[in-house]
PDB file of C-alpha atoms in Angstrom:
ATOM      1  CA  VAL K   1      11.935  16.612 -80.974  1.00 68.00           C
ATOM      2  CA  CYS K   2       8.612  17.559 -81.989  1.00 85.00           C
ATOM      3  CA  VAL K   3       6.481  19.881 -80.167  1.00 88.00           C
ATOM      4  CA  CYS K   4       3.818  17.595 -80.137  1.00 91.00           C
ATOM      5  CA  VAL K   5       5.946  14.452 -78.614  1.00 91.00           C
ATOM      6  CA  ARG K   6       7.305  17.036 -75.589  1.00 90.00           C
ATOM      7  CA  GLU K   7       3.237  17.520 -74.457  1.00 94.00           C
ATOM      8  CA  ARG K   8       2.588  14.116 -74.695  1.00 94.00           C
ATOM      9  CA  GLN K   9       5.334  13.331 -71.959  1.00 94.00           C
ATOM     10  CA  ARG K  10       5.067  16.331 -70.018  1.00 95.00           C
ATOM     11  CA  ASP K  11       0.993  15.173 -70.496  1.00 95.00           C
ATOM     12  CA  ARG K  12       2.147  11.820 -69.103  1.00 96.00           C
ATOM     13  CA  GLU K  13       4.825  12.813 -66.668  1.00 96.00           C
ATOM     14  CA  THR K  14       2.060  14.693 -64.991  1.00 97.00           C
ATOM     15  CA  GLU K  15      -0.271  12.145 -65.062  1.00 96.00           C
ATOM     16  CA  ARG K  16       2.467  10.124 -63.231  1.00 96.00           C
ATOM     17  CA  GLN K  17       2.923  12.591 -60.958  1.00 96.00           C
ATOM     18  CA  ARG K  18      -0.895  13.045 -60.311  1.00 96.00           C
ATOM     19  CA  ASP K  19      -0.634   9.274 -60.115  1.00 95.00           C
ATOM     20  CA  ARG K  20       2.175   9.708 -57.381  1.00 95.00           C
ATOM     21  CA  GLU K  21       0.607  11.715 -55.376  1.00 95.00           C
ATOM     22  CA  ARG K  22      -3.049  10.052 -55.334  1.00 96.00           C
ATOM     23  CA  ASP K  23      -1.210   6.667 -54.094  1.00 95.00           C
ATOM     24  CA  GLY K  24       0.611   9.071 -51.437  1.00 94.00           C
ATOM     25  CA  GLU K  25      -2.575  10.345 -50.033  1.00 96.00           C
ATOM     26  CA  ARG K  26      -3.750   6.698 -50.429  1.00 96.00           C
ATOM     27  CA  ASP K  27      -1.280   6.044 -48.958  1.00 96.00           C
ATOM     28  CA  ARG K  28      -1.563   8.428 -45.867  1.00 96.00           C
ATOM     29  CA  GLN K  29      -5.283   7.902 -45.465  1.00 97.00           C
ATOM     30  CA  THR K  30      -4.732   3.825 -45.136  1.00 97.00           C
ATOM     31  CA  HIS K  31      -2.002   4.487 -42.446  1.00 97.00           C
ATOM     32  CA  ARG K  32      -4.748   6.454 -40.513  1.00 97.00           C
ATOM     33  CA  GLU K  33      -7.323   4.391 -40.518  1.00 97.00           C
ATOM     34  CA  ARG K  34      -4.554   1.469 -39.492  1.00 97.00           C
ATOM     35  CA  GLN K  35      -3.720   3.497 -36.432  1.00 98.00           C
ATOM     36  CA  ARG K  36      -7.417   4.841 -34.974  1.00 97.00           C
ATOM     37  CA  GLU K  37      -8.206   0.665 -35.305  1.00 98.00           C
ATOM     38  CA  ARG K  38      -4.799  -0.450 -33.446  1.00 97.00           C
ATOM     39  CA  GLN K  39      -5.720   2.887 -30.946  1.00 98.00           C
ATOM     40  CA  ARG K  40      -9.696   1.569 -30.964  1.00 97.00           C
ATOM     41  CA  GLU K  41      -8.165  -2.398 -29.669  1.00 98.00           C
ATOM     42  CA  THR K  42      -5.601  -0.458 -27.234  1.00 97.00           C
ATOM     43  CA  GLU K  43      -8.534   1.127 -26.218  1.00 97.00           C
ATOM     44  CA  ARG K  44     -11.013  -2.261 -25.878  1.00 97.00           C
ATOM     45  CA  GLU K  45      -7.520  -4.191 -24.403  1.00 98.00           C
ATOM     46  CA  THR K  46      -7.501  -2.012 -21.600  1.00 98.00           C
ATOM     47  CA  GLU K  47     -11.404  -2.002 -21.204  1.00 97.00           C
ATOM     48  CA  ARG K  48     -11.167  -5.239 -21.146  1.00 97.00           C
ATOM     49  CA  ASP K  49      -8.253  -5.168 -18.785  1.00 97.00           C
ATOM     50  CA  ARG K  50     -10.123  -3.177 -15.976  1.00 97.00           C
ATOM     51  CA  GLN K  51     -13.116  -5.098 -16.401  1.00 98.00           C
ATOM     52  CA  ARG K  52     -11.343  -7.844 -15.843  1.00 97.00           C
ATOM     53  CA  GLU K  53      -9.757  -6.168 -12.856  1.00 97.00           C
ATOM     54  CA  ARG K  54     -13.370  -4.945 -11.614  1.00 97.00           C
ATOM     55  CA  GLN K  55     -14.373  -8.610 -11.244  1.00 97.00           C
ATOM     56  CA  THR K  56     -11.149 -10.119  -9.301  1.00 97.00           C
ATOM     57  CA  ARG K  57     -12.095  -7.148  -6.758  1.00 97.00           C
ATOM     58  CA  GLU K  58     -16.085  -8.036  -6.702  1.00 97.00           C
ATOM     59  CA  ARG K  59     -14.704 -11.816  -6.085  1.00 96.00           C
ATOM     60  CA  GLU K  60     -12.072 -10.696  -3.573  1.00 97.00           C
ATOM     61  CA  ARG K  61     -14.808  -8.658  -1.989  1.00 96.00           C
ATOM     62  CA  GLU K  62     -16.955 -10.961  -2.158  1.00 96.00           C
ATOM     63  CA  ARG K  63     -15.284 -14.111  -0.745  1.00 94.00           C
ATOM     64  CA  GLU K  64     -13.914 -11.846   2.209  1.00 95.00           C
ATOM     65  CA  ARG K  65     -18.046 -11.320   2.845  1.00 93.00           C
ATOM     66  CA  GLU K  66     -18.620 -14.775   2.989  1.00 93.00           C
ATOM     67  CA  SER K  67     -15.646 -15.247   4.971  1.00 92.00           C
ATOM     68  CA  ARG K  68     -17.074 -13.129   7.699  1.00 90.00           C
ATOM     69  CA  ASN K  69     -20.180 -14.525   7.309  1.00 89.00           C
ATOM     70  CA  THR K  70     -19.030 -17.636   8.107  1.00 90.00           C
ATOM     71  CA  GLU K  71     -16.677 -16.263  11.198  1.00 88.00           C
ATOM     72  CA  ARG K  72     -20.079 -14.927  12.406  1.00 87.00           C
ATOM     73  CA  ASP K  73     -22.475 -17.844  11.991  1.00 84.00           C
ATOM     74  CA  THR K  74     -19.482 -20.115  13.807  1.00 87.00           C
ATOM     75  CA  HIS K  75     -19.149 -17.823  16.470  1.00 83.00           C
ATOM     76  CA  THR K  76     -23.485 -17.697  17.064  1.00 86.00           C
ATOM     77  CA  GLN K  77     -23.132 -20.978  17.389  1.00 85.00           C
ATOM     78  CA  ARG K  78     -20.504 -21.527  19.477  1.00 84.00           C
ATOM     79  CA  GLU K  79     -22.464 -18.904  21.713  1.00 84.00           C
ATOM     80  CA  THR K  80     -25.856 -20.924  21.310  1.00 84.00           C
ATOM     81  CA  HIS K  81     -23.825 -23.951  21.845  1.00 82.00           C
ATOM     82  CA  THR K  82     -22.512 -22.323  25.124  1.00 86.00           C
ATOM     83  CA  HIS K  83     -25.491 -21.017  26.206  1.00 82.00           C
ATOM     84  CA  ARG K  84     -27.209 -23.732  26.371  1.00 85.00           C
ATOM     85  CA  GLU K  85     -24.685 -25.440  27.655  1.00 87.00           C
ATOM     86  CA  ARG K  86     -24.454 -23.100  30.558  1.00 86.00           C
ATOM     87  CA  HIS K  87     -28.459 -23.781  30.286  1.00 85.00           C
ATOM     88  CA  THR K  88     -28.911 -26.866  30.762  1.00 89.00           C
ATOM     89  CA  GLN K  89     -26.689 -27.796  33.531  1.00 88.00           C
ATOM     90  CA  ARG K  90     -27.978 -24.759  35.202  1.00 90.00           C
ATOM     91  CA  GLU K  91     -30.816 -26.943  35.733  1.00 92.00           C
ATOM     92  CA  ARG K  92     -28.783 -29.473  35.952  1.00 92.00           C
ATOM     93  CA  ASP K  93     -28.250 -28.526  39.362  1.00 91.00           C
ATOM     94  CA  ARG K  94     -31.748 -27.130  39.603  1.00 93.00           C
ATOM     95  CA  ASP K  95     -32.926 -30.438  39.550  1.00 91.00           C
ATOM     96  CA  ARG K  96     -30.099 -31.793  41.500  1.00 93.00           C
ATOM     97  CA  GLU K  97     -30.491 -29.232  44.436  1.00 93.00           C
ATOM     98  CA  THR K  98     -34.334 -29.632  43.629  1.00 94.00           C
ATOM     99  CA  GLU K  99     -33.487 -33.654  44.799  1.00 93.00           C
ATOM    100  CA  THR K 100     -31.028 -32.718  47.600  1.00 95.00           C
ATOM    101  CA  GLU K 101     -33.414 -31.110  49.083  1.00 94.00           C
ATOM    102  CA  ARG K 102     -36.309 -33.535  48.665  1.00 93.00           C
ATOM    103  CA  GLN K 103     -34.088 -36.150  50.250  1.00 93.00           C
ATOM    104  CA  ARG K 104     -33.644 -34.188  53.198  1.00 93.00           C
ATOM    105  CA  GLU K 105     -37.518 -33.391  53.567  1.00 92.00           C
ATOM    106  CA  ILE K 106     -37.684 -37.744  53.905  1.00 92.00           C
ATOM    107  CA  GLU K 107     -34.873 -38.158  55.595  1.00 91.00           C
ATOM    108  CA  ARG K 108     -36.777 -35.369  58.388  1.00 91.00           C
ATOM    109  CA  ASP K 109     -39.744 -36.926  58.498  1.00 90.00           C
ATOM    110  CA  THR K 110     -38.621 -40.776  58.251  1.00 90.00           C
ATOM    111  CA  GLU K 111     -36.623 -39.000  61.880  1.00 88.00           C
ATOM    112  CA  ARG K 112     -39.931 -37.130  63.061  1.00 87.00           C
ATOM    113  CA  GLU K 113     -41.924 -40.489  62.522  1.00 87.00           C
ATOM    114  CA  LYS K 114     -38.544 -42.447  64.397  1.00 87.00           C
ATOM    115  CA  PHE K 115     -38.775 -40.123  67.431  1.00 84.00           C
ATOM    116  CA  GLY K 116     -41.783 -38.204  66.973  1.00 69.00           C
TER     117      GLY K 116
END
């Protein structure tokens, strides 16, 4: 085999070696890019999970707040109603006492007129 044939074979082998190295580098680059993309996707999922958890906690706090407000309002309404009932009952008792006093005075006046 002549020298030029061997040189061409060596050149082709060198070219194939460079192609393999380029392909290997390209594969490694692609692998790194995919890893980075998977990492970013994992971070996005983690952030979405955190956001959902924050929203869930916030909704729960809001429900608790509404529940406490409802309990407070119910308690206040009950107290107001009870207060109003007591007040009304006192007025009735006072009116009854006043009426009873008035009746006694009328009876006394009537007795005075009779027995003068």
